[in-house]
PDB file of C-alpha atoms in Angstrom:
ATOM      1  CA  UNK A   1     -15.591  51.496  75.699  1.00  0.00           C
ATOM      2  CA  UNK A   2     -13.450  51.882  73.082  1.00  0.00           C
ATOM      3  CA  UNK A   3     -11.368  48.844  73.847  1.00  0.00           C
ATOM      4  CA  UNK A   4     -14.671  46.555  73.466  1.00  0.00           C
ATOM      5  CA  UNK A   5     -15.408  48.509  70.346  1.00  0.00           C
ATOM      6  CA  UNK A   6     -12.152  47.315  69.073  1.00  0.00           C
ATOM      7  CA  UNK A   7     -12.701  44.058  70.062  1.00  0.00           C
ATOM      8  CA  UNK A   8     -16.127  43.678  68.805  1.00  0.00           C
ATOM      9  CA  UNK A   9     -14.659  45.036  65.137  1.00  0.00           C
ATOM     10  CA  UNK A  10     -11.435  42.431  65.094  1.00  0.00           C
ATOM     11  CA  UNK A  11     -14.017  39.821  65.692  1.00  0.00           C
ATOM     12  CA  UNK A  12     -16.074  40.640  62.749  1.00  0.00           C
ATOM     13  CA  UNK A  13     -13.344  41.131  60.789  1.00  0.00           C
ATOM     14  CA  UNK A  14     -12.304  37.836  61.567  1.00  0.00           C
ATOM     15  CA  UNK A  15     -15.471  36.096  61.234  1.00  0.00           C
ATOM     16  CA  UNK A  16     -15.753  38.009  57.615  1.00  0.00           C
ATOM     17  CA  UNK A  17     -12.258  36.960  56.897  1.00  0.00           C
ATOM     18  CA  UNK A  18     -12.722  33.330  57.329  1.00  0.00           C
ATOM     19  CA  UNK A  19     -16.508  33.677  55.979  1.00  0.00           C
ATOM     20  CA  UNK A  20     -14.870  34.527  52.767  1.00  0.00           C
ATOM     21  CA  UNK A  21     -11.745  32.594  52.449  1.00  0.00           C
ATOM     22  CA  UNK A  22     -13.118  29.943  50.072  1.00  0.00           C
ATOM     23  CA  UNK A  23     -14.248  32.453  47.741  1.00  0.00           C
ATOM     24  CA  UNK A  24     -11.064  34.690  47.306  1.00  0.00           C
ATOM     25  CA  UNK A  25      -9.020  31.403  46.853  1.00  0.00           C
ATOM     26  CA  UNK A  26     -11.291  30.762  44.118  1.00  0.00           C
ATOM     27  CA  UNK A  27     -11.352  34.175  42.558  1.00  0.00           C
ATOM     28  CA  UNK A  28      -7.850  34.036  42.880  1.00  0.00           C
ATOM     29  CA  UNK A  29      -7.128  30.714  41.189  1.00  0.00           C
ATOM     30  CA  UNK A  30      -9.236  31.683  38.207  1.00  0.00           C
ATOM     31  CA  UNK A  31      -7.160  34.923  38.424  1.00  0.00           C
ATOM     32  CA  UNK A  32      -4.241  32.673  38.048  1.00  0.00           C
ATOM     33  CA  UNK A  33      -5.606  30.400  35.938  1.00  0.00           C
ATOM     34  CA  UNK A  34      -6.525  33.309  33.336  1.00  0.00           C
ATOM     35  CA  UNK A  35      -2.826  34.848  33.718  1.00  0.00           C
ATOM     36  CA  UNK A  36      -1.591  31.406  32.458  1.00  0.00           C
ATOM     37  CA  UNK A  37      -3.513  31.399  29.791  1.00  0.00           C
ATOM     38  CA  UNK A  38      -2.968  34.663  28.343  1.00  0.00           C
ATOM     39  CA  UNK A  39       1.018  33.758  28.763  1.00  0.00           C
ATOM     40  CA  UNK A  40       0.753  30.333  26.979  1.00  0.00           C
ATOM     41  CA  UNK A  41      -0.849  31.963  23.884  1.00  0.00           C
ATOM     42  CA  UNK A  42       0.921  31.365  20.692  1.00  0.00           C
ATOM     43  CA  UNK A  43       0.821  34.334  18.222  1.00  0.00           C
ATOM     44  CA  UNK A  44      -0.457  33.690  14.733  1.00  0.00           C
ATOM     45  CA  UNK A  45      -0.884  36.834  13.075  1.00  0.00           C
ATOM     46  CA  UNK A  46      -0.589  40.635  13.833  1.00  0.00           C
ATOM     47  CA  UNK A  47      -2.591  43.537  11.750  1.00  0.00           C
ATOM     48  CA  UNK A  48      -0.761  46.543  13.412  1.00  0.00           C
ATOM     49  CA  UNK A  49      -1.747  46.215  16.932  1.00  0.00           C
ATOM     50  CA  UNK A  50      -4.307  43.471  16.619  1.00  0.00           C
ATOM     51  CA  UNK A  51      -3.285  40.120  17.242  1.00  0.00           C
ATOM     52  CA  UNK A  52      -4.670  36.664  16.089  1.00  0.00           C
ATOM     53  CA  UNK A  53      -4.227  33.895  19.275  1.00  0.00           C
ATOM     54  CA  UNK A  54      -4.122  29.738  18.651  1.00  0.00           C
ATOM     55  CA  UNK A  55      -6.745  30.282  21.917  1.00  0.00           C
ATOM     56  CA  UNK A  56      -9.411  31.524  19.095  1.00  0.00           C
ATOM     57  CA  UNK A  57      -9.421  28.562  16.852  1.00  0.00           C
ATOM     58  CA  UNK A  58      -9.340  25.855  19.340  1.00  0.00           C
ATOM     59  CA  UNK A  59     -13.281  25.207  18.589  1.00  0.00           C
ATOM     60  CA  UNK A  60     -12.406  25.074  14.563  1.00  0.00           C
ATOM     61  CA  UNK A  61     -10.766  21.214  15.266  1.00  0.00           C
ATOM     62  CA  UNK A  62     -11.700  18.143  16.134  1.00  0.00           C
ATOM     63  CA  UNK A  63     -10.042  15.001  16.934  1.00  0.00           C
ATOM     64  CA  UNK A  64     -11.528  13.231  13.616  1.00  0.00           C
ATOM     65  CA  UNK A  65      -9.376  15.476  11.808  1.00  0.00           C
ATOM     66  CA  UNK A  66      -6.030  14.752   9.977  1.00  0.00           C
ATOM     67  CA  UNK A  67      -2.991  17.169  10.140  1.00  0.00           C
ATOM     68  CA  UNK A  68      -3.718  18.216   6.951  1.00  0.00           C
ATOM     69  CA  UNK A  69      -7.102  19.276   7.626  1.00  0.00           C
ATOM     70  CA  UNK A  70      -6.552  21.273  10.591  1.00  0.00           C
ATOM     71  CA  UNK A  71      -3.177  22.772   8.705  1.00  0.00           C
ATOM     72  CA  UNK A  72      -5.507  23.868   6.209  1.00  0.00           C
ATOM     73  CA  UNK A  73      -8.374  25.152   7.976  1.00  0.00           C
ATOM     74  CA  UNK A  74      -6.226  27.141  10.512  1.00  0.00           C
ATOM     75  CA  UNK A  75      -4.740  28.965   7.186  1.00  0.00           C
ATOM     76  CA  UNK A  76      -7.853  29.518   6.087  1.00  0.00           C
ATOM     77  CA  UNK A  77      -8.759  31.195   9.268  1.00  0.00           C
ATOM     78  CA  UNK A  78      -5.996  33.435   9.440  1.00  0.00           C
ATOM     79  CA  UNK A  79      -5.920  34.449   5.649  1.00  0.00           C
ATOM     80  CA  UNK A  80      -9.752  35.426   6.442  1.00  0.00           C
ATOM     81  CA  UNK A  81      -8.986  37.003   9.893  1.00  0.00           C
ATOM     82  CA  UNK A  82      -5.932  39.022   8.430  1.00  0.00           C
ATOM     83  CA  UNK A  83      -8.265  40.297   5.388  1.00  0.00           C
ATOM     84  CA  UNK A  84     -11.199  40.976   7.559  1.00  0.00           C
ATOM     85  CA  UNK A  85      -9.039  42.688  10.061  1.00  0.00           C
ATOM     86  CA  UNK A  86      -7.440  44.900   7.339  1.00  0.00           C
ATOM     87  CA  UNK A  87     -10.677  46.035   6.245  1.00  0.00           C
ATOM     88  CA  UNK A  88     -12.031  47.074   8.796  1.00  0.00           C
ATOM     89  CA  UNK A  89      -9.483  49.372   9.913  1.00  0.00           C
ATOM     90  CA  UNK A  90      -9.170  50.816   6.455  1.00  0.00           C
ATOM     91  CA  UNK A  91     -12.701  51.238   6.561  1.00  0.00           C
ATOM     92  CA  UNK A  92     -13.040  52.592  10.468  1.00  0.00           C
ATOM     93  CA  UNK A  93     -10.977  55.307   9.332  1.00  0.00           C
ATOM     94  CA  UNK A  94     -12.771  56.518   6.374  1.00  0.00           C
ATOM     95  CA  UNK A  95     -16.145  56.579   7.582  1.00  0.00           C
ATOM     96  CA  UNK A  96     -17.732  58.980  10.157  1.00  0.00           C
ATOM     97  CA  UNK A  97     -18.338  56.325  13.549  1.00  0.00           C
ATOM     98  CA  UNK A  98     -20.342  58.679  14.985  1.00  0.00           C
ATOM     99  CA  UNK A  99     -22.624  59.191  12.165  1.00  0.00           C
ATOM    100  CA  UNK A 100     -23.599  55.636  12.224  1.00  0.00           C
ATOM    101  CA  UNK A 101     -25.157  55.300  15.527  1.00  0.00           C
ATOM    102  CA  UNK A 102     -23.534  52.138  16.187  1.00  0.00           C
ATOM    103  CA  UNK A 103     -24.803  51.613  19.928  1.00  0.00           C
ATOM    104  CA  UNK A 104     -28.257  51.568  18.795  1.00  0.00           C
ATOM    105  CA  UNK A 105     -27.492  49.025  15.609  1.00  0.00           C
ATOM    106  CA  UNK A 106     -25.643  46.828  17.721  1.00  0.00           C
ATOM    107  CA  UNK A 107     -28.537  46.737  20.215  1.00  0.00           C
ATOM    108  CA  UNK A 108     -30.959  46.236  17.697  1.00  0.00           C
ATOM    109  CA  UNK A 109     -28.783  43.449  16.032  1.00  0.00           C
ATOM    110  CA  UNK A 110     -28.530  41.979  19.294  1.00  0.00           C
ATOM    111  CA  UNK A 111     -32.104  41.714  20.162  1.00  0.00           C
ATOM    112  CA  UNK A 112     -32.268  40.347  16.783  1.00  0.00           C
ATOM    113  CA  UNK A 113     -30.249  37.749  17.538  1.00  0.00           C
ATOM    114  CA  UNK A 114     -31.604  36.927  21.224  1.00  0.00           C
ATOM    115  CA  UNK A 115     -35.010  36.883  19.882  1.00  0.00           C
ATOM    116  CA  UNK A 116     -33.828  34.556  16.829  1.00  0.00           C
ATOM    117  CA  UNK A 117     -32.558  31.872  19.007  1.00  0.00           C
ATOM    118  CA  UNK A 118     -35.655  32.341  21.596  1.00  0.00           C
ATOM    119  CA  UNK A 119     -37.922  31.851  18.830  1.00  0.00           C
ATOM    120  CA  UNK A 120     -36.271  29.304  17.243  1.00  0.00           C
ATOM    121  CA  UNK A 121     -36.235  26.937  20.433  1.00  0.00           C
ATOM    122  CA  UNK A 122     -39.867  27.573  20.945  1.00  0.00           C
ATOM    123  CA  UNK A 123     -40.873  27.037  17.476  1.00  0.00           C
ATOM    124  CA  UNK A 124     -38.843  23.720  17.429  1.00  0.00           C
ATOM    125  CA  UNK A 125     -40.443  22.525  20.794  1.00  0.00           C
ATOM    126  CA  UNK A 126     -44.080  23.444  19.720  1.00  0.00           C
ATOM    127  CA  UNK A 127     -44.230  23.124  16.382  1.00  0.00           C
ATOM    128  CA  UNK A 128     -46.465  20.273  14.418  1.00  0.00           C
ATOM    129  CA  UNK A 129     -44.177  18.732  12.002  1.00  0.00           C
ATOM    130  CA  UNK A 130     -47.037  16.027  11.008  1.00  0.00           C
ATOM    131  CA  UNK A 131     -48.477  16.662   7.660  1.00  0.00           C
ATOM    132  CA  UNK A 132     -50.904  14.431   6.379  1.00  0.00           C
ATOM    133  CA  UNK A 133     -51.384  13.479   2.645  1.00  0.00           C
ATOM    134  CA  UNK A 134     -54.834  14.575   3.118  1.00  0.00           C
ATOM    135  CA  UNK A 135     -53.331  17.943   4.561  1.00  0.00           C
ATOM    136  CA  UNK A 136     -51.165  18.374   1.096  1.00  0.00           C
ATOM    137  CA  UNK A 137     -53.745  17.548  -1.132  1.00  0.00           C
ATOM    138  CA  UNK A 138     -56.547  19.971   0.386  1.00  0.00           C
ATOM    139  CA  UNK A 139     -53.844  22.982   0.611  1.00  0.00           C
ATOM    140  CA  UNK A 140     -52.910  22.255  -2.901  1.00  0.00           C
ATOM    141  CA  UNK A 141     -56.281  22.289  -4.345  1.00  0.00           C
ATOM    142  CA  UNK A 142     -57.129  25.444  -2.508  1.00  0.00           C
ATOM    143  CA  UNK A 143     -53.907  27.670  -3.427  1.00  0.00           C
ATOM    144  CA  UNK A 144     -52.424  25.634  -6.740  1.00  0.00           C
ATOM    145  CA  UNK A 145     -52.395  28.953  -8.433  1.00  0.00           C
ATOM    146  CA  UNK A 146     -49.251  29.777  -5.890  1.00  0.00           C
ATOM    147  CA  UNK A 147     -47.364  26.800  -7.653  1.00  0.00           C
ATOM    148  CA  UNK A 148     -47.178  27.355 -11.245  1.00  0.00           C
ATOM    149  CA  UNK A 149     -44.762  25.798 -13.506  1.00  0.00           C
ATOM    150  CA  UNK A 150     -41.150  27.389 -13.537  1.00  0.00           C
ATOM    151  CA  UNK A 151     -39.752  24.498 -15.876  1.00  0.00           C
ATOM    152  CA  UNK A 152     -41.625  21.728 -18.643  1.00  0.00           C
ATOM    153  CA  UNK A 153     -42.128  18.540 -16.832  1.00  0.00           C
ATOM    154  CA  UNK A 154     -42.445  14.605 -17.920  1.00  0.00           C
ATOM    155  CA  UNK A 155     -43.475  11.652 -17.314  1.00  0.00           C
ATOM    156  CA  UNK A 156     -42.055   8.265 -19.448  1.00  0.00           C
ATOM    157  CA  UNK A 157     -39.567   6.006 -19.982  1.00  0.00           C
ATOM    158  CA  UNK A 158     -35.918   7.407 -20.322  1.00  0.00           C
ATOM    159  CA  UNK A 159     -32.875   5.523 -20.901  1.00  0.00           C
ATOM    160  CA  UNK A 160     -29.468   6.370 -22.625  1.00  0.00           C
ATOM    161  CA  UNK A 161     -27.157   3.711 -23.944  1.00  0.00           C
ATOM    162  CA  UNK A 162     -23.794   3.585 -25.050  1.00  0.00           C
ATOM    163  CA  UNK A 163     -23.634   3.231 -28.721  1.00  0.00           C
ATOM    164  CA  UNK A 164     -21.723  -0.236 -28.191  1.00  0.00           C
ATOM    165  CA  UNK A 165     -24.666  -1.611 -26.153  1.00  0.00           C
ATOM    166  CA  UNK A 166     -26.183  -5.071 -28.266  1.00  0.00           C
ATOM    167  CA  UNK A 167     -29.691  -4.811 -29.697  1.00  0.00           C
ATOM    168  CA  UNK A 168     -30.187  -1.173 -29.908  1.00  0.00           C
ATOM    169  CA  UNK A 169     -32.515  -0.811 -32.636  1.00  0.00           C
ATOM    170  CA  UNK A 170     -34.907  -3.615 -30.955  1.00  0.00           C
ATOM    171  CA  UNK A 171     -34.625  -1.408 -27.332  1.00  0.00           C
ATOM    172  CA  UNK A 172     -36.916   1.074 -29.201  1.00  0.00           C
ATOM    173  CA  UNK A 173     -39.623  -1.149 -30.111  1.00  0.00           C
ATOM    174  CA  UNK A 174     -39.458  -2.610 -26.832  1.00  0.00           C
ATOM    175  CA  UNK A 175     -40.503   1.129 -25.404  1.00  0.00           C
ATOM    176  CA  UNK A 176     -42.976   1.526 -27.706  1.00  0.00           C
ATOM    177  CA  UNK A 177     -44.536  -1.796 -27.039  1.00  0.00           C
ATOM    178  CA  UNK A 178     -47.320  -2.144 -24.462  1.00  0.00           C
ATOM    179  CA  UNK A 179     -46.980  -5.863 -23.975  1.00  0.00           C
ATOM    180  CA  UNK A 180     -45.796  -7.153 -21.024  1.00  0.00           C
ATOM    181  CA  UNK A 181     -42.942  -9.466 -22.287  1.00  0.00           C
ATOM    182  CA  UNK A 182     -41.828  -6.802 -24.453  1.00  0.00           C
ATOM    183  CA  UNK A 183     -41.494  -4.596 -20.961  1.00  0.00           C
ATOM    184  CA  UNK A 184     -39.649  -7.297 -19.246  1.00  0.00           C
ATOM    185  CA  UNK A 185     -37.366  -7.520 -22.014  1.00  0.00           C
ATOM    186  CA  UNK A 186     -37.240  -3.941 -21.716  1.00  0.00           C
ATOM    187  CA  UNK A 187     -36.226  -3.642 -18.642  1.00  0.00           C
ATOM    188  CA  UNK A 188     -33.341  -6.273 -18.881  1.00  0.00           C
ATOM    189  CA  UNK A 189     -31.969  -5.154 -21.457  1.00  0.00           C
ATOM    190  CA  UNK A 190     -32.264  -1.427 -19.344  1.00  0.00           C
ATOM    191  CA  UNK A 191     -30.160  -2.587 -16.540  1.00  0.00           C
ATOM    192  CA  UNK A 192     -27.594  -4.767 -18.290  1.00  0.00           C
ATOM    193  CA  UNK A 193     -26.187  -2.091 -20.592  1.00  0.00           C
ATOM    194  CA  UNK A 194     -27.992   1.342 -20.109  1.00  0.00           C
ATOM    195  CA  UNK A 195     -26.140   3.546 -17.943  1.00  0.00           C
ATOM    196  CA  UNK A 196     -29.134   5.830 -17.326  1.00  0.00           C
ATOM    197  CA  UNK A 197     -32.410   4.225 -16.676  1.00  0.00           C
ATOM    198  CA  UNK A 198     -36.058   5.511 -15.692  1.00  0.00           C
ATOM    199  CA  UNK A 199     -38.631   3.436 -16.360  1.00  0.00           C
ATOM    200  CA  UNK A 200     -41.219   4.676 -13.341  1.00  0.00           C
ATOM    201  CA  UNK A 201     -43.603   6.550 -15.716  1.00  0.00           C
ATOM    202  CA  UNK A 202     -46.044   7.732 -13.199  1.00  0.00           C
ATOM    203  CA  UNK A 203     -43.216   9.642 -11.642  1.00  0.00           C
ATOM    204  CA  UNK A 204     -42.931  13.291 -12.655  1.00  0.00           C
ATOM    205  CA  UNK A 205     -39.220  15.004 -13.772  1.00  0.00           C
ATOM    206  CA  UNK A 206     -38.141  18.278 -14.789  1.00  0.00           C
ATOM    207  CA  UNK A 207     -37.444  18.071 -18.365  1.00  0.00           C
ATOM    208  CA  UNK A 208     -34.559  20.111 -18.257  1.00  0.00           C
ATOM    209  CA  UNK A 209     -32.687  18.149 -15.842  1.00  0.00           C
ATOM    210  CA  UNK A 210     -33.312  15.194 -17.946  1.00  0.00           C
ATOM    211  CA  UNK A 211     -32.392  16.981 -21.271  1.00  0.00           C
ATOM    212  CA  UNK A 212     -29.024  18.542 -20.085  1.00  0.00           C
ATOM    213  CA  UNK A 213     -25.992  17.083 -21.955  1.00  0.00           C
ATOM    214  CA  UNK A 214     -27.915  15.949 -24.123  1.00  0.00           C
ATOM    215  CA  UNK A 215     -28.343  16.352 -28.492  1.00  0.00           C
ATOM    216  CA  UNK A 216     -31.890  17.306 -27.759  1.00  0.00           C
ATOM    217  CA  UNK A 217     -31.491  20.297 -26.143  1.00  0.00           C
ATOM    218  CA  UNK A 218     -32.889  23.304 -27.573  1.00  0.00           C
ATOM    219  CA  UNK A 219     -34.292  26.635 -27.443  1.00  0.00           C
ATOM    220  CA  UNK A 220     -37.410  26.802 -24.432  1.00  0.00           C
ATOM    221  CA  UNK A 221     -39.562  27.354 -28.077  1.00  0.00           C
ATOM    222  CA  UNK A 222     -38.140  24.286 -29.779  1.00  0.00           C
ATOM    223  CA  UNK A 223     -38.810  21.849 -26.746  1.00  0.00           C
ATOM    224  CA  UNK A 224     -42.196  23.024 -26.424  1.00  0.00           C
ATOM    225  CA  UNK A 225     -43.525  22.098 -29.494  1.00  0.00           C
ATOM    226  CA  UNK A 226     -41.047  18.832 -29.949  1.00  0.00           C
ATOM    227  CA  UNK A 227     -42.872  18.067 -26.568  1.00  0.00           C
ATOM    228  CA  UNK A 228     -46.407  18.681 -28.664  1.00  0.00           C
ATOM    229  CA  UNK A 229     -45.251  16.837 -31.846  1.00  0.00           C
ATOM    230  CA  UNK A 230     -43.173  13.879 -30.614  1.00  0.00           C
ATOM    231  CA  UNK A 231     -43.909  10.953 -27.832  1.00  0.00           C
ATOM    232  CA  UNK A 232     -41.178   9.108 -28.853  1.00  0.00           C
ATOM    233  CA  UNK A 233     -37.348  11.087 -28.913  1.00  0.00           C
ATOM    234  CA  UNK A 234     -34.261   9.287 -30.174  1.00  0.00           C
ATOM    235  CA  UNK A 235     -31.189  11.016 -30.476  1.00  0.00           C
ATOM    236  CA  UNK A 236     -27.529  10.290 -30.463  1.00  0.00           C
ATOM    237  CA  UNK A 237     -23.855  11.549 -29.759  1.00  0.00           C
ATOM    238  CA  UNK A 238     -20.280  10.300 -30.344  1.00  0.00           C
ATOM    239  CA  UNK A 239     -20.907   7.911 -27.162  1.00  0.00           C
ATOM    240  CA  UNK A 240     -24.169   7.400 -26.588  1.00  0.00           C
ATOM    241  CA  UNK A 241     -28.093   7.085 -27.872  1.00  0.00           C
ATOM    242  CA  UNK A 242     -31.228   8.596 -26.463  1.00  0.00           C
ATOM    243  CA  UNK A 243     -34.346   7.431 -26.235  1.00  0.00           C
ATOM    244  CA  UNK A 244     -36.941   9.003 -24.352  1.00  0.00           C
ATOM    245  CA  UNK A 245     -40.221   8.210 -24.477  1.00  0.00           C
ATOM    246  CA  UNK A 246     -43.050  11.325 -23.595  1.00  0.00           C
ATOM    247  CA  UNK A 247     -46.145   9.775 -21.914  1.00  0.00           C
ATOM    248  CA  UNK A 248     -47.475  13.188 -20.334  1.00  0.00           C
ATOM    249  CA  UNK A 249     -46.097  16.446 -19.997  1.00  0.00           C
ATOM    250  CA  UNK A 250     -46.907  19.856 -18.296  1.00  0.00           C
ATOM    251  CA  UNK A 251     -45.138  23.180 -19.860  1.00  0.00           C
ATOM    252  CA  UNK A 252     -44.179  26.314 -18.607  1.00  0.00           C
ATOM    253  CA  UNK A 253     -47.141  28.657 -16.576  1.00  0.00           C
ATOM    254  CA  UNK A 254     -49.327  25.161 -16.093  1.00  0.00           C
ATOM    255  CA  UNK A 255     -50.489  23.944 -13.005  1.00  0.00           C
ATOM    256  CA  UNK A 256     -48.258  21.006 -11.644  1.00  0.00           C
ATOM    257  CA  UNK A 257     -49.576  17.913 -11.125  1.00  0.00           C
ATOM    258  CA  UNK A 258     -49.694  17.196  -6.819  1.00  0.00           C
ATOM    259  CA  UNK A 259     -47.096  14.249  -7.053  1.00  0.00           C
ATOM    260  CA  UNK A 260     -44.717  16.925  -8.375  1.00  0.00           C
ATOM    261  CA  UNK A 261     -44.966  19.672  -5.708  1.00  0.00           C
ATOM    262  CA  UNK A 262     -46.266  17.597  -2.933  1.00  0.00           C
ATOM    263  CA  UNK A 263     -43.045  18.021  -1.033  1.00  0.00           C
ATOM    264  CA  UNK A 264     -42.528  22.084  -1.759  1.00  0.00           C
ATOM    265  CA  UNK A 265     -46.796  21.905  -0.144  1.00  0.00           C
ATOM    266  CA  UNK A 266     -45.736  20.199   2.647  1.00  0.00           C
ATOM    267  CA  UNK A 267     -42.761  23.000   3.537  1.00  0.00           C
ATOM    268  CA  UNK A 268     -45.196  25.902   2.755  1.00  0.00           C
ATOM    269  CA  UNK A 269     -47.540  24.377   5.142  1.00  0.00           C
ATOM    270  CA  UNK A 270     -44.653  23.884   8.214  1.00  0.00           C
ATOM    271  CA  UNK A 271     -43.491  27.596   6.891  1.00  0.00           C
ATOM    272  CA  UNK A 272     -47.372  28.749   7.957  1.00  0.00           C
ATOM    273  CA  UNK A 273     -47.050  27.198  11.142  1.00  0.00           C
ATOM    274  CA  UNK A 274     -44.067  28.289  12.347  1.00  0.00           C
ATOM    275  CA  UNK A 275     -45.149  32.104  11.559  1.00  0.00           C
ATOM    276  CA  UNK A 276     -48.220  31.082  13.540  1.00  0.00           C
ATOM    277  CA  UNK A 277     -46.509  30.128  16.370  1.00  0.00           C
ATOM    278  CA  UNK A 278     -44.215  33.210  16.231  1.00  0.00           C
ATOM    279  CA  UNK A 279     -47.133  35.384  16.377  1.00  0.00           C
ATOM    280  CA  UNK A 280     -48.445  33.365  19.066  1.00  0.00           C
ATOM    281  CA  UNK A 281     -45.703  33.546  21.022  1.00  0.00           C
ATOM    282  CA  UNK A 282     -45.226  36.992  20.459  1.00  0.00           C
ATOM    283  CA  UNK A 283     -48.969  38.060  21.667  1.00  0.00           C
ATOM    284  CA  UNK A 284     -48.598  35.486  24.494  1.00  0.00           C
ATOM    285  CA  UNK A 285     -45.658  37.836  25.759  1.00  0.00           C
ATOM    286  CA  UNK A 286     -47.792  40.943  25.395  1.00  0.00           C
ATOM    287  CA  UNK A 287     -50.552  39.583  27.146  1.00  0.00           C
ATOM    288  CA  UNK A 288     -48.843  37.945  30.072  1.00  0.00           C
ATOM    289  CA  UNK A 289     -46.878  41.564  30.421  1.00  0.00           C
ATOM    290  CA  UNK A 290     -49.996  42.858  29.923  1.00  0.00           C
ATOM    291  CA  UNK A 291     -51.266  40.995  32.920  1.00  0.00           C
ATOM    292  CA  UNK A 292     -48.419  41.436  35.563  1.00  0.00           C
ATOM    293  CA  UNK A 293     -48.007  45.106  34.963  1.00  0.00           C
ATOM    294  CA  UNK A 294     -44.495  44.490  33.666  1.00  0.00           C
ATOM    295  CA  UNK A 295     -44.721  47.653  31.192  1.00  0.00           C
ATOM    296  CA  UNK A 296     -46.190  51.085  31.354  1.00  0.00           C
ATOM    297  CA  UNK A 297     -46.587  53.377  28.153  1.00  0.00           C
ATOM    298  CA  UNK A 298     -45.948  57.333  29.136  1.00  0.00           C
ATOM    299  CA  UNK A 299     -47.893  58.723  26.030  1.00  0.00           C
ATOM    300  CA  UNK A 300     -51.823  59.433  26.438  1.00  0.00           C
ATOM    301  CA  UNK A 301     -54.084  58.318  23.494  1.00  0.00           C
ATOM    302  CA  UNK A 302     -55.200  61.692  21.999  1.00  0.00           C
TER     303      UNK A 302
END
């Protein structure tokens, strides 16, 4: 009896041997494979026992990249890991760890994290990222009190010219004019010499973008009522003259015109969405939890 029982045992043995020789090669190569590895590193820095590997920037190159590049942003990396490393060992032991619950932060952070990516590959394969003009224009009329003026806005004609451009005292009758060969002359003159030209006046600009570097800027006060006194601005420097000419404007604490928010209505209106899907998401979770029994709550309602 106990020679079959011996018998029957070498057999399994045997069979479980064999079953399994695939996968212990396998575990065993990567064994290997890992051990090879870990000898082949190359050292790059050391904060007391802590060391810095060339195995933990291999994802920071590419092969576009010159030697100089990569030179520089492996230095970079070890600068910042030596710093960072430095701190925090300065800092692990000055502070109470076990004050700061650090288990429960990093879980938290984690699900932070899992749930960021989750709900940013749902929101990017759900969301609606068609918004029609008609879409802007009825949000904006709705809310336009949420997009008040931060900055004085124009609309004109705005060139500057460098004091050695030809015919520079004509170029200001010619934006003054109204008449269409005057515009066309205008214009060519514009694009020969002027070395900044806008000439779309139905297109709105923030005023002090297009005043920066410029003689006429002033106090917010002193623009305002220039703005309310003047249509037509000429002004000049050491190199260059200025002539801008005001056909509207909008000042700070008005309502913008449409055409000049259109684009910050349009992201307001994919920001809505996207914390409409989260919710939906969200509740969709709850529900189909809900549903399968996935959850129990221990606390009776009062």
């Amino acid at each position: 009896m106990i020679k079959k029982n011996f018998y029957i045992f070498s057999l399994m043995g045997l069979l479980l041997m064999t079953a399994s020789c695939d996968q212990v090669k396998k575990t065993f190569s990567k064994v290997i494979e890992e051990e090879n590895i870990q000898n082949s590193r190359i050292p790059l820095a050391r904060v007391n026992d802590k060391v810095l590997y060339d195995t933990e920037l291999k994802n920071l190159f590419t092969d576009r990249m010159s030697r100089k590049d990569s030179i520089n942003i492996r230095d970079r990396y070890i600068n910042t890991w030596v710093r960072k490393v430095i701190t925090l060992e300065r800092a692990a032991s000055q502070v109470n760890v076990e004050k700061l619950d650090l288990d429960r932060r990093l879980e938290e952070y984690k699900f932070q994290l899992i749930m960021h990516e989750y709900e940013r590959e749902y929101i990017t394969s759900h969301l609606d990222t068609i918004v029609t003009d008609e879409q802007v224009k009825s949000y904006y009329l709705q809310n336009s009190e949420d997009f008040i003026l931060k900055t004085n806005i124009v609309r004109g004609s705005f060139l500057r010219y460098p004091n050695s451009a030809p015919e520079l005292k004509k170029v200001k009758d010619w934006v003054k004019s109204k008449k269409v060969k005057d515009k066309e002359k205008l214009r060519s003159s514009a694009f020969a010499y002027a070395d900044f030209v806008h000439l779309e006046d139905s297109v709105w600009l923030d005023l002090d973008e297009l005043l920066f570097g410029t003689p006429f800027m002033n106090s917010q006060s002193e623009v305002t009522n220039l703005l309310k006194r003047d249509k037509l601005w000429e002004a000049s420097d050491e190199s260059n003259t200025y002539i801008y000419k005001i056909d509207d404007y909008k000042i700070v604490d008005q309502t913008p015109p449409l055409q000049f928010v259109s684009k910050q209505v349009k992201n307001v209106i994919l920001g809505k969405r996207k914390l409409k899907l989260r919710s939906e998401l969200e509740s969709q979770l709850y529900d189909e939890a809900t549903k399968n029994n996935e959850y129990e709550i221990f606390v009776s309602e009062e």
